Tab-separated table of C-alpha atoms in Angstrom:
chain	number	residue	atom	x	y	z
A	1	UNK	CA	15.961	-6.848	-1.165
A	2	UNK	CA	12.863	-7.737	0.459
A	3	UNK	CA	10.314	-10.445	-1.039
A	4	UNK	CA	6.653	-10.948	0.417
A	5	UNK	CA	4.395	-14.238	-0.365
A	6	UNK	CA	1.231	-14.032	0.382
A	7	UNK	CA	-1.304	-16.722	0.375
A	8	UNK	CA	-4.210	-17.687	-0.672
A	9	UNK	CA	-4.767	-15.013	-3.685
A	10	UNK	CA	-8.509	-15.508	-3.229
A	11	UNK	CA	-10.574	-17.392	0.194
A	12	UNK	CA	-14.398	-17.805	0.217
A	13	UNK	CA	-16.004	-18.267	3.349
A	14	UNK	CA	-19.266	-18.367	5.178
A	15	UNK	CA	-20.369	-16.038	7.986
A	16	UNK	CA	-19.232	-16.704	11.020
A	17	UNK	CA	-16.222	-18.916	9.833
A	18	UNK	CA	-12.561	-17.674	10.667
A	19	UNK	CA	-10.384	-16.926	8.028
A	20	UNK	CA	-6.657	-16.872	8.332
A	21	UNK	CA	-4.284	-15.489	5.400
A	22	UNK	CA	-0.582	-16.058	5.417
A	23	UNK	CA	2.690	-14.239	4.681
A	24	UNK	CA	6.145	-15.364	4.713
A	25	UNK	CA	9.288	-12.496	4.270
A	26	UNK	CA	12.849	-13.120	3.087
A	27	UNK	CA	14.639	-10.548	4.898
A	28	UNK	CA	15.451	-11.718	8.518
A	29	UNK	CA	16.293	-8.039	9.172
A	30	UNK	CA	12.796	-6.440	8.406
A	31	UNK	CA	11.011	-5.928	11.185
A	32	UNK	CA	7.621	-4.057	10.956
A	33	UNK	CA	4.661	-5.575	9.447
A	34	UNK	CA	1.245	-3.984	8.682
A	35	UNK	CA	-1.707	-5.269	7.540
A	36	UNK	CA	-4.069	-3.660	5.132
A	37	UNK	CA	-7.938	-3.999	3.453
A	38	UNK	CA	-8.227	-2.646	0.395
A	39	UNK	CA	-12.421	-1.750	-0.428
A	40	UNK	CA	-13.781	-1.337	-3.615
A	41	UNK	CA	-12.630	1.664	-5.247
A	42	UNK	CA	-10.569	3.061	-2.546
A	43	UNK	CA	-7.164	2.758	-0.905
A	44	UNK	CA	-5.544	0.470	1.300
A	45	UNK	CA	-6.336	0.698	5.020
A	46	UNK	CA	-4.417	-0.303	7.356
A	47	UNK	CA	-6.476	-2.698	10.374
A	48	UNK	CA	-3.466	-3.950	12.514
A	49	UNK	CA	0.399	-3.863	12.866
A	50	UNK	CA	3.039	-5.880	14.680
A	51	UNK	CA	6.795	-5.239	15.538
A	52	UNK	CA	9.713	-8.033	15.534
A	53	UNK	CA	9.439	-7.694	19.207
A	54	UNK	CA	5.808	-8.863	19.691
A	55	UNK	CA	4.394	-12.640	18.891
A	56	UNK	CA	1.029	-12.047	18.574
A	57	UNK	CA	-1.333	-9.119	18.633
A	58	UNK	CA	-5.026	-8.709	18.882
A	59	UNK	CA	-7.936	-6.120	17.789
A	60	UNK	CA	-11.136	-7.278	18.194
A	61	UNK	CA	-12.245	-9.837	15.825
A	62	UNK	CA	-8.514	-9.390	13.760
A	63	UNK	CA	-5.236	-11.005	15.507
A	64	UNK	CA	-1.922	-11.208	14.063
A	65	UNK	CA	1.021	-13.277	14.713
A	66	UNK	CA	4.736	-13.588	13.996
A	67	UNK	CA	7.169	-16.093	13.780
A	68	UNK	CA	10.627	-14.702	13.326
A	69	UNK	CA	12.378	-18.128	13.030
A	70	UNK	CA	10.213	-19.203	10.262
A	71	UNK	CA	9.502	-15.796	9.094
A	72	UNK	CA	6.013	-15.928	8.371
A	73	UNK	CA	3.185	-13.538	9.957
A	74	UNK	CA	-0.541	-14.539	9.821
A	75	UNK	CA	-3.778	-12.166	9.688
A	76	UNK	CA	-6.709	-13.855	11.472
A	77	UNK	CA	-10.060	-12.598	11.544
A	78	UNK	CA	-12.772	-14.470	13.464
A	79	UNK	CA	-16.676	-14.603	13.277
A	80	UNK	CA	-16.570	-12.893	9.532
A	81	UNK	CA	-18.855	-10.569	8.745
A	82	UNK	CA	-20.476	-9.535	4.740
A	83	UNK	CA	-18.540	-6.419	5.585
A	84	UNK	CA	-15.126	-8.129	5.716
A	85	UNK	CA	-15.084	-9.026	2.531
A	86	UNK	CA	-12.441	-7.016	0.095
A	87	UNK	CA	-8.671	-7.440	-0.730
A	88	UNK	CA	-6.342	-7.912	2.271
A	89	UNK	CA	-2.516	-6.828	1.922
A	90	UNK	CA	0.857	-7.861	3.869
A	91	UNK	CA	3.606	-5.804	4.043
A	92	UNK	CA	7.129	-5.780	5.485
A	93	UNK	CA	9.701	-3.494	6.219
A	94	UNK	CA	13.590	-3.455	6.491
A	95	UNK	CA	15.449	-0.800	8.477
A	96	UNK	CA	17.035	0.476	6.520
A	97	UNK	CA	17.490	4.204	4.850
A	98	UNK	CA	15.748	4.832	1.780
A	99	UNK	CA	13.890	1.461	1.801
A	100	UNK	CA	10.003	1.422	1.974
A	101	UNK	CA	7.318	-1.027	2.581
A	102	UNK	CA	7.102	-4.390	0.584
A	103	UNK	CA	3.741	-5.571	-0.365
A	104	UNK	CA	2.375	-8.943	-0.753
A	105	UNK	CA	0.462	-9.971	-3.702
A	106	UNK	CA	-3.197	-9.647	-1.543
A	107	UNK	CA	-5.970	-12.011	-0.500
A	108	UNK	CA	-9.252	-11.666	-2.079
A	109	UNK	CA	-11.736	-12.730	0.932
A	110	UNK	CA	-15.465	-13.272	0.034
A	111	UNK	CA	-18.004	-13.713	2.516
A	112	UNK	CA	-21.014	-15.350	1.644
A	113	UNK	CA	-23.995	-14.671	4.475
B	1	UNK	CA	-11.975	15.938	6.102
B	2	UNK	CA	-10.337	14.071	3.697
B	3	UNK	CA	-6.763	13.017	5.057
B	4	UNK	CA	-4.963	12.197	1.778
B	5	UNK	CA	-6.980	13.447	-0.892
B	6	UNK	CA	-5.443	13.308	-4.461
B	7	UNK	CA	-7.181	14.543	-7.889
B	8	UNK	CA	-8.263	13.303	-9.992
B	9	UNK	CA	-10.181	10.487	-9.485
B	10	UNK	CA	-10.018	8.942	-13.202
B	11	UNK	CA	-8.047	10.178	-15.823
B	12	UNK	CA	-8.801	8.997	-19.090
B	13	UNK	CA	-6.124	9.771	-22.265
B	14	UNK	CA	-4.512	9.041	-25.205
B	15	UNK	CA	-0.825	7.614	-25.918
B	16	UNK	CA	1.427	10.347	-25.963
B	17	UNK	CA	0.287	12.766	-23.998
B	18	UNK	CA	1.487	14.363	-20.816
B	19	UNK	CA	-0.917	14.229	-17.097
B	20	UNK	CA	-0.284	15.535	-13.872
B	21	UNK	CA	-1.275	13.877	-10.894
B	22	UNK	CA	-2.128	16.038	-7.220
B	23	UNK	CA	-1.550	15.251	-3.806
B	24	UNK	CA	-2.665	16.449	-0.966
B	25	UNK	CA	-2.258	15.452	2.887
B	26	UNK	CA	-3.388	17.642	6.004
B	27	UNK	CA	-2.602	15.013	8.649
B	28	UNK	CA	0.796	16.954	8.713
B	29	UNK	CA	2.872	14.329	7.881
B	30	UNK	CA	6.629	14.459	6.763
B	31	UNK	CA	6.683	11.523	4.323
B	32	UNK	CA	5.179	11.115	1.214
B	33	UNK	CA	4.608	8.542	-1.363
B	34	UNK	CA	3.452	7.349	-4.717
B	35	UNK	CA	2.724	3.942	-4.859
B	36	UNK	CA	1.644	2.026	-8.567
B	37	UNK	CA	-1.035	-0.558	-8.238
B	38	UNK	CA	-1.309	-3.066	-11.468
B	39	UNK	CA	-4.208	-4.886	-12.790
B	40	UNK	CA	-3.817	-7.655	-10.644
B	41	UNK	CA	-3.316	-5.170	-7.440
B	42	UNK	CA	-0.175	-5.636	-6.875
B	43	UNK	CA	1.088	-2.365	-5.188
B	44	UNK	CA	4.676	-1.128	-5.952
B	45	UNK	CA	6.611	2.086	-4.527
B	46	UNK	CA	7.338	4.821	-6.814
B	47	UNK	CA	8.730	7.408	-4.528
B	48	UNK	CA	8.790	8.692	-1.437
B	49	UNK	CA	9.975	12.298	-0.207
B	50	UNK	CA	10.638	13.633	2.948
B	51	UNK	CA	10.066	17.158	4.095
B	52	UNK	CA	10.445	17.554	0.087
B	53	UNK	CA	13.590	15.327	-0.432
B	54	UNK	CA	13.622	12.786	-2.638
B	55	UNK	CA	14.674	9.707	-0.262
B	56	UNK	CA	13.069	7.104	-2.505
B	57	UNK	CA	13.554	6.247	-6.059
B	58	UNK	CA	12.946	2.648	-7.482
B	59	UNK	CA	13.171	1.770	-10.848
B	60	UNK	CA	10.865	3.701	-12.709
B	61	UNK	CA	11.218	5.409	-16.020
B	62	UNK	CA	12.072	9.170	-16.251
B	63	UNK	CA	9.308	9.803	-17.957
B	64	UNK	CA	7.774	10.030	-14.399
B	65	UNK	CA	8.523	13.019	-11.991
B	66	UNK	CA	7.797	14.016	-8.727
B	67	UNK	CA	7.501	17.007	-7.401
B	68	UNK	CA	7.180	18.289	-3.348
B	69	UNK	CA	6.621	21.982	-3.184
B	70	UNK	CA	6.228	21.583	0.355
B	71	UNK	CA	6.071	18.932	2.860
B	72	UNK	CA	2.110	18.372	2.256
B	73	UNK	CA	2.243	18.124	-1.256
B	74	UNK	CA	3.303	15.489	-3.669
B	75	UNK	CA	2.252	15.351	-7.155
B	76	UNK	CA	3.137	13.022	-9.726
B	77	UNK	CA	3.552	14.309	-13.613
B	78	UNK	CA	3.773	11.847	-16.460
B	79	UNK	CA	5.074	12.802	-19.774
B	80	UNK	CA	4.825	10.732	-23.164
B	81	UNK	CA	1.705	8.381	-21.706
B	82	UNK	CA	1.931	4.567	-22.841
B	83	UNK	CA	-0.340	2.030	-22.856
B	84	UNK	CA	1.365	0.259	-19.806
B	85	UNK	CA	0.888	3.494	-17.760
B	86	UNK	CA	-2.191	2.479	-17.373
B	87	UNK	CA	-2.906	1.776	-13.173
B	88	UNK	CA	-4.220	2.679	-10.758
B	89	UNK	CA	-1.571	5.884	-9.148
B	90	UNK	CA	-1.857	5.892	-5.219
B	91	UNK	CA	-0.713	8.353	-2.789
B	92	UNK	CA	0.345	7.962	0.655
B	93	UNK	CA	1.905	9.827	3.982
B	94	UNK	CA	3.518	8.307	6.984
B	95	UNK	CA	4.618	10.139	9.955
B	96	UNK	CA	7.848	8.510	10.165
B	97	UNK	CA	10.305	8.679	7.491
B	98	UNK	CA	10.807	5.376	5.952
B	99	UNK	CA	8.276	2.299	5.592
B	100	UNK	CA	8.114	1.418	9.720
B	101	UNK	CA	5.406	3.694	10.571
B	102	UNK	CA	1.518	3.333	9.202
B	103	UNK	CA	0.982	4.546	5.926
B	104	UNK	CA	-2.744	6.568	5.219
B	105	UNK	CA	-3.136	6.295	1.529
B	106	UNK	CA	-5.474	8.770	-0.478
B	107	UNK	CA	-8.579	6.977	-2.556
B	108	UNK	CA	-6.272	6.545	-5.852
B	109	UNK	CA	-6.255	8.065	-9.509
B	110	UNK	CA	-7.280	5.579	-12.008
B	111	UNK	CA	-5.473	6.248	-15.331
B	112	UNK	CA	-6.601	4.524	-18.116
B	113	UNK	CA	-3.750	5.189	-21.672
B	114	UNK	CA	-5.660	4.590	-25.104
């Protein structure tokens, strides 16, 4: 089955640094991967996807990209904000019937103004 | 309006006994899910239905059941609570059957087993 690494498990930074967490999937066949912020006391969120058929994707201040060779995908966010800060989540998905999303362990980000 | 709202918020009880959990989703969704989310937040499926089939079942003990009576309703009923029960229970809807379409989760129950 699917596996997800995620790292760093926790990232301080200041205001108006970037931040970049990484993922890396075992399954060369999975190919849909969301990203998600998790908030105090409430549920996962998701703030941007990408497909196996894109490289690199971009929202604002939030960009994703994909390497299928290496099979890692990376969250950046730029120019962080106070508001940023809370638990962010990979995920990966194989084709496949009955299978469902595979979550990574999740980043704790702090941002310190 | 709440798109995945589930009840309660925390649920507080002792070893033994037997909770339900509710689901609700009125983005119109066909798939559901219960997702388990440890200490250390790591989030793990449960189940998933679609249009209230069971198309998702990992490893969890039978002490746990589902049940869809329709396609916007999933609730989760635990019998014989332990202490490892203890989590916090999410619920989730996707348009798309299967795990390639977003998921919308509800705000979570926290269960705490004494």
């Amino acid at each position: 089955g699917e596996n997800v690494e995620q790292h760093p498990s926790t990232l301080s930074v200041q205001e108006g640094d970037s931040a970049v967490i990484k993922c890396t999937y075992s399954d060369s066949a999975s190919n849909y991967f969301p990203w998600y912020k998790q908030e105090l006391g409430k549920g996962p969120q998701l703030i941007i996807d990408i497909r196996s058929n894109v490289g690199e994707k971009k929202d604002q201040r939030i960009a994703v990209t994909l390497n299928k060779t290496a099979k890692h995908f990376s969250l950046h966010i730029t120019e962080t904000q106070p508001e940023d800060s809370a638990v962010y989540f990979c995920a990966a998905h194989r084709p496949q019937a009955g299978t469902a999303l595979i979550f990574g362990k999740g980043t704790t980000l702090s941002v310190s103004s | 309006d709440t798109a995945v709202s589930q009840t309660p918020k925390y649920l507080v009880t002792q070893m033994g006994n037997d909770k339900s959990i509710k689901c609700e989703q009125n983005l119109g969704h066909d798939t559901m899910y219960w997702y388990k989310q440890d200490s250390k937040k790591f989030l793990k499926i449960m189940f998933s239905y679609n249009n209230k089939e069971l198309i998702i079942n990992e490893t969890v003990p039978n002490r746990f059941s589902p049940k869809s009576p329709d396609k916007a309703h999933l609730n989760l009923h635990i019998n014989s609570l332990e202490l490892g029960d203890s989590a916090v229970y999410f619920c989730a809807s996707s348009l798309a059957r299967g795990g390639n379409s977003p998921l919308h989760f509800g705000n979570g129950t926290r269960l705490t087993v004494t």
